[in-house]
Coordinates of C-alpha atoms in Angstrom, one line a residue:
M1 CA -47.5 10.5 7.9
P2 CA -43.9 9.7 6.7
S3 CA -42.2 12.5 4.8
P4 CA -42.3 11.9 1.1
T5 CA -39.0 13.7 0.7
H6 CA -37.0 11.6 3.3
R7 CA -33.5 10.7 2.0
V8 CA -31.8 7.4 2.3
A9 CA -28.1 7.1 1.8
V10 CA -26.6 3.6 1.5
I11 CA -22.9 3.7 2.4
G12 CA -20.5 1.0 1.1
D13 CA -17.7 -0.7 2.9
V14 CA -15.9 1.7 5.2
A15 CA -12.9 -0.6 6.0
G16 CA -11.6 1.3 9.0
H17 CA -11.4 4.7 7.4
L18 CA -12.8 7.1 10.0
D19 CA -12.0 10.3 8.1
E20 CA -13.7 9.0 4.9
L21 CA -16.8 8.1 6.8
R22 CA -17.0 11.5 8.6
T23 CA -16.4 13.4 5.3
E24 CA -19.2 11.5 3.5
L25 CA -21.6 12.1 6.4
R26 CA -20.8 15.8 6.3
R27 CA -21.5 15.8 2.6
L28 CA -24.9 14.2 3.3
G29 CA -25.7 16.9 5.8
A30 CA -24.4 15.8 9.2
D31 CA -23.6 18.7 11.5
D32 CA -20.0 19.8 11.3
G33 CA -19.7 20.2 15.1
T34 CA -21.8 17.4 16.6
G35 CA -22.0 15.0 13.7
R36 CA -25.8 14.8 14.2
L37 CA -27.7 13.6 11.2
P38 CA -30.4 15.8 9.7
D39 CA -33.9 14.8 10.5
D40 CA -34.7 14.0 6.8
L41 CA -31.8 11.5 6.4
T42 CA -31.5 7.8 7.1
I43 CA -28.2 6.0 6.7
V44 CA -27.9 2.3 5.7
Q45 CA -24.4 1.0 6.1
V46 CA -23.7 -2.3 4.3
G47 CA -21.1 -3.7 6.7
D48 CA -17.3 -4.2 6.7
L49 CA -16.8 -1.2 8.9
V50 CA -13.6 -2.6 10.1
H51 CA -10.1 -3.8 9.0
R52 CA -7.7 -2.4 6.3
G53 CA -7.8 1.2 7.4
P54 CA -6.1 2.7 10.5
A55 CA -9.2 3.5 12.7
S56 CA -11.5 0.5 13.0
D57 CA -12.1 1.1 16.7
A58 CA -12.9 4.8 16.1
V59 CA -15.3 3.8 13.3
I60 CA -17.2 1.4 15.6
A61 CA -17.4 4.1 18.3
L62 CA -18.8 6.6 15.8
V63 CA -21.4 4.3 14.6
D64 CA -22.3 3.2 18.1
G65 CA -23.1 6.9 18.8
Y66 CA -25.6 7.0 16.0
L67 CA -27.2 3.7 17.0
T68 CA -27.5 5.0 20.6
H69 CA -28.6 8.6 20.0
Q70 CA -30.3 8.4 16.5
P71 CA -31.3 4.8 16.3
T72 CA -34.1 5.3 13.8
Q73 CA -31.8 7.0 11.4
W74 CA -28.9 4.5 11.2
V75 CA -29.4 0.9 9.9
Q76 CA -26.3 -1.2 10.3
L77 CA -25.8 -4.4 8.4
V78 CA -23.3 -7.1 9.1
G79 CA -20.3 -7.8 6.8
N80 CA -18.0 -10.7 6.6
H81 CA -15.3 -8.8 8.6
E82 CA -17.7 -8.1 11.5
A83 CA -18.7 -11.8 11.4
Q84 CA -15.2 -12.6 12.4
Y85 CA -16.1 -11.3 15.9
L86 CA -19.6 -12.8 16.0
R87 CA -18.8 -16.4 15.1
D88 CA -15.8 -18.6 15.0
P89 CA -13.3 -16.9 12.7
V90 CA -13.1 -18.4 9.3
F91 CA -10.1 -16.6 7.9
D92 CA -6.9 -15.1 9.2
W93 CA -6.6 -11.3 9.3
P94 CA -3.5 -9.5 10.5
E95 CA -5.4 -6.6 12.1
R96 CA -7.4 -6.9 15.3
I97 CA -10.0 -4.7 16.9
S98 CA -10.0 -3.9 20.6
D99 CA -11.9 -6.0 23.1
R100 CA -14.2 -3.0 23.6
S101 CA -15.0 -2.9 19.9
R102 CA -15.6 -6.6 19.8
D103 CA -18.0 -6.3 22.7
T104 CA -19.8 -3.5 20.9
L105 CA -20.3 -5.6 17.8
R106 CA -21.7 -8.4 19.9
R107 CA -24.0 -6.0 21.7
W108 CA -25.3 -4.8 18.3
W109 CA -25.8 -8.3 17.0
D110 CA -27.4 -9.7 20.2
G111 CA -29.6 -6.6 20.6
G112 CA -30.9 -6.5 17.0
Q113 CA -29.1 -3.3 16.1
M114 CA -27.1 -5.1 13.4
R115 CA -29.0 -7.2 10.9
V116 CA -28.3 -9.0 7.7
A117 CA -30.8 -7.3 5.4
T118 CA -33.1 -4.4 4.9
W119 CA -35.0 -3.0 2.0
V120 CA -35.9 0.4 0.5
R121 CA -38.4 1.5 -2.2
D122 CA -37.7 4.1 -4.8
G123 CA -41.0 4.8 -6.5
A124 CA -42.1 1.5 -8.2
E125 CA -38.7 -0.2 -7.7
S126 CA -37.8 -2.0 -4.5
F127 CA -34.3 -2.9 -3.4
L128 CA -33.1 -5.6 -1.1
I129 CA -29.9 -4.4 0.7
T130 CA -27.4 -6.8 2.1
H131 CA -23.6 -6.9 2.5
A132 CA -22.8 -9.2 -0.5
G133 CA -26.1 -9.6 -2.3
V134 CA -28.5 -12.5 -2.6
T135 CA -27.7 -15.2 -5.2
A136 CA -30.4 -16.9 -7.2
G137 CA -29.4 -20.2 -5.4
F138 CA -29.9 -18.6 -2.0
W139 CA -33.2 -17.1 -3.1
R140 CA -34.5 -20.4 -4.2
T141 CA -33.3 -22.5 -1.3
A142 CA -33.6 -20.1 1.7
L143 CA -36.2 -17.5 0.6
T144 CA -38.7 -19.9 -1.1
V145 CA -38.6 -17.6 -4.2
T146 CA -40.3 -14.7 -2.6
S147 CA -41.0 -11.8 -5.1
S148 CA -41.0 -9.1 -2.4
A149 CA -37.8 -7.2 -1.3
E150 CA -39.6 -6.5 2.0
Q151 CA -40.5 -10.2 2.6
A152 CA -37.0 -11.2 1.6
A153 CA -35.4 -8.9 4.2
I154 CA -37.8 -10.2 6.9
T155 CA -37.0 -13.8 6.0
I156 CA -33.3 -13.3 5.9
N157 CA -33.3 -11.6 9.3
S158 CA -35.4 -14.4 10.7
L159 CA -32.6 -16.9 9.8
I160 CA -30.3 -15.2 12.4
G161 CA -29.7 -17.9 15.0
A162 CA -32.0 -20.3 13.2
N163 CA -30.0 -21.0 10.1
D164 CA -26.6 -19.2 10.4
G165 CA -25.1 -21.8 8.1
A166 CA -27.1 -20.5 5.1
L167 CA -26.5 -16.8 6.0
F168 CA -22.8 -17.2 6.3
R169 CA -22.2 -19.8 3.6
A170 CA -19.0 -18.8 1.6
G171 CA -17.8 -19.8 -1.8
T172 CA -15.0 -18.5 -3.9
M173 CA -14.0 -15.9 -1.4
L174 CA -12.8 -18.6 1.0
H175 CA -12.5 -21.7 -1.2
G176 CA -10.7 -20.4 -4.3
R177 CA -12.4 -21.7 -7.5
R178 CA -15.1 -23.7 -5.7
R179 CA -18.2 -21.6 -6.2
A180 CA -21.3 -22.0 -4.0
R181 CA -24.5 -21.8 -5.9
A182 CA -26.3 -20.7 -2.8
A183 CA -23.5 -18.5 -1.3
G184 CA -25.0 -16.4 1.5
P185 CA -25.7 -12.7 1.6
V186 CA -22.6 -12.0 3.8
W187 CA -20.1 -13.8 1.5
A188 CA -21.3 -14.1 -2.1
A189 CA -18.6 -13.0 -4.6
T190 CA -20.0 -10.5 -7.1
A191 CA -18.2 -11.5 -10.3
T192 CA -18.3 -15.3 -9.8
E193 CA -21.4 -16.0 -7.7
L194 CA -23.9 -13.1 -7.3
L195 CA -24.2 -11.7 -10.8
P196 CA -23.7 -14.9 -12.9
S197 CA -26.4 -16.7 -10.8
W198 CA -29.1 -14.3 -12.1
L199 CA -28.2 -14.5 -15.8
D200 CA -30.8 -17.1 -16.7
T201 CA -33.4 -16.1 -14.0
T202 CA -35.6 -13.0 -13.8
L203 CA -34.7 -10.8 -10.8
P204 CA -37.7 -10.8 -8.3
F205 CA -36.5 -7.4 -7.0
S206 CA -33.5 -5.1 -7.4
Q207 CA -30.6 -5.3 -5.0
I208 CA -27.9 -3.1 -3.5
H209 CA -24.7 -4.6 -2.0
G210 CA -21.1 -3.9 -1.0
H211 CA -18.4 -6.5 -0.2
D212 CA -16.7 -6.5 -3.6
S213 CA -17.2 -5.5 -7.2
I214 CA -17.2 -6.8 -10.8
F215 CA -15.1 -3.8 -11.8
D216 CA -11.6 -3.3 -10.5
W217 CA -11.4 0.3 -9.5
Q218 CA -7.6 0.3 -9.3
R219 CA -6.9 -1.3 -12.7
R220 CA -10.0 0.3 -14.3
R221 CA -11.2 -2.9 -15.9
F222 CA -13.7 -5.6 -15.4
R223 CA -12.6 -8.6 -13.4
A224 CA -12.0 -12.0 -15.1
A225 CA -12.2 -12.6 -18.8
N226 CA -14.5 -15.6 -19.0
G227 CA -17.7 -15.6 -21.1
A228 CA -20.0 -14.8 -18.1
A229 CA -17.9 -11.9 -17.0
N230 CA -17.8 -10.5 -20.6
G231 CA -21.5 -10.8 -20.8
L232 CA -22.0 -9.1 -17.5
A233 CA -19.7 -6.2 -18.5
R234 CA -22.0 -5.4 -21.4
L235 CA -24.9 -5.2 -18.9
T236 CA -23.1 -3.1 -16.4
V237 CA -22.7 0.7 -16.2
V238 CA -19.8 1.9 -14.1
D239 CA -19.7 5.2 -12.3
E240 CA -16.0 5.7 -11.4
E241 CA -16.7 9.0 -9.7
A242 CA -19.1 7.4 -7.2
K243 CA -17.5 3.9 -7.2
H244 CA -20.9 2.4 -8.1
E245 CA -21.7 -0.3 -10.7
T246 CA -25.2 -1.0 -12.0
T247 CA -25.9 -4.3 -13.7
V248 CA -29.3 -4.3 -15.5
L249 CA -30.9 -7.7 -15.7
P250 CA -34.4 -8.9 -16.6
G251 CA -36.6 -7.8 -13.6
G252 CA -34.4 -5.2 -12.1
R253 CA -30.9 -4.0 -11.2
I254 CA -28.1 -5.1 -9.0
I255 CA -26.1 -2.1 -7.7
G256 CA -22.7 -2.5 -6.2
I257 CA -21.4 0.3 -4.0
D258 CA -18.1 -1.1 -2.5
P259 CA -15.5 1.7 -3.1
G260 CA -12.7 -0.8 -2.6
H261 CA -10.9 0.9 0.2
G262 CA -7.6 -0.7 1.2
S263 CA -4.9 0.5 3.6
Q264 CA -5.4 3.8 1.8
P265 CA -8.9 5.0 0.8
R266 CA -10.1 4.9 -2.7
R267 CA -11.1 8.3 -3.9
P268 CA -13.5 9.7 -5.1
W269 CA -16.5 7.8 -3.8
R270 CA -19.9 8.5 -2.4
A271 CA -23.0 6.8 -1.0
W272 CA -25.9 5.7 -3.1
E273 CA -28.9 8.1 -2.5
I274 CA -32.6 8.1 -3.1
R275 CA -35.6 10.0 -1.8
T276 CA -38.3 7.9 -0.3
V277 CA -40.3 7.4 2.8
R278 CA -39.0 7.0 6.3
M279 CA -36.9 4.0 7.3
S280 CA -38.2 1.8 10.1
R281 CA -36.0 -0.7 12.0
G282 CA -34.9 -3.3 9.4
S283 CA -37.1 -2.2 6.5
M284 CA -38.3 0.7 4.5
T285 CA -42.0 1.4 5.2
P286 CA -43.8 2.2 1.9
A287 CA -46.3 5.0 1.8
G288 CA -49.9 3.9 2.2

């Protein structure tokens, strides 16, 4: 039987900061000497391991160790920065990772060690976890309005190779003011696409995402001043200590956990944690 006290920690965008990742893993209980994760812990990392910080190659090597030696305890999701090395690049970025790191990312992707979605249950509440979140438009057009976080994760991952155009569809992040109503779960912009898309629709399940945030951690204010953003600000609770933002909507919550690391890390920050049942590859298996 799965342990009822198993912990899941969802880590936001690492952005090439090896020391930050190691420090957070130690806080979560990883062994100081070996780095080994405790048996009662599963890590979900939401993507964007690379770029910005000084040690992208070392971050990939560290995660590869977990995927090799503790594969049932590390769930790796793809971010838009990893996608640069899995598909034709869609934006210019001044930093590059090594050929070895590029090959590692491709091995994860081709071998199913890196996915687009997973899910986790916290009591009666289920969360879909992706890099950028699922917009209401994507939910309607690509997920056939499923009401289950588990089925949504399964369906999203089934689109890999079958409908990459939907998964990697970008909007304002690449196209300026042109929003995509069905922006994909690797690219959806939080303030302009993800959260506004759900204002007039009941959430079928809660969500956790990284990628970006509605709250500007550096300026300590909500992004944009339009009516939708003002309305969302009233629905959002910000935890500046953890760098988490929780937007409460009819049907559930959308929790953003991107700490906003740049060339320098954004401190303090921490993973989002729950106690649940054990993670299986690509999904959280509910008790019973």
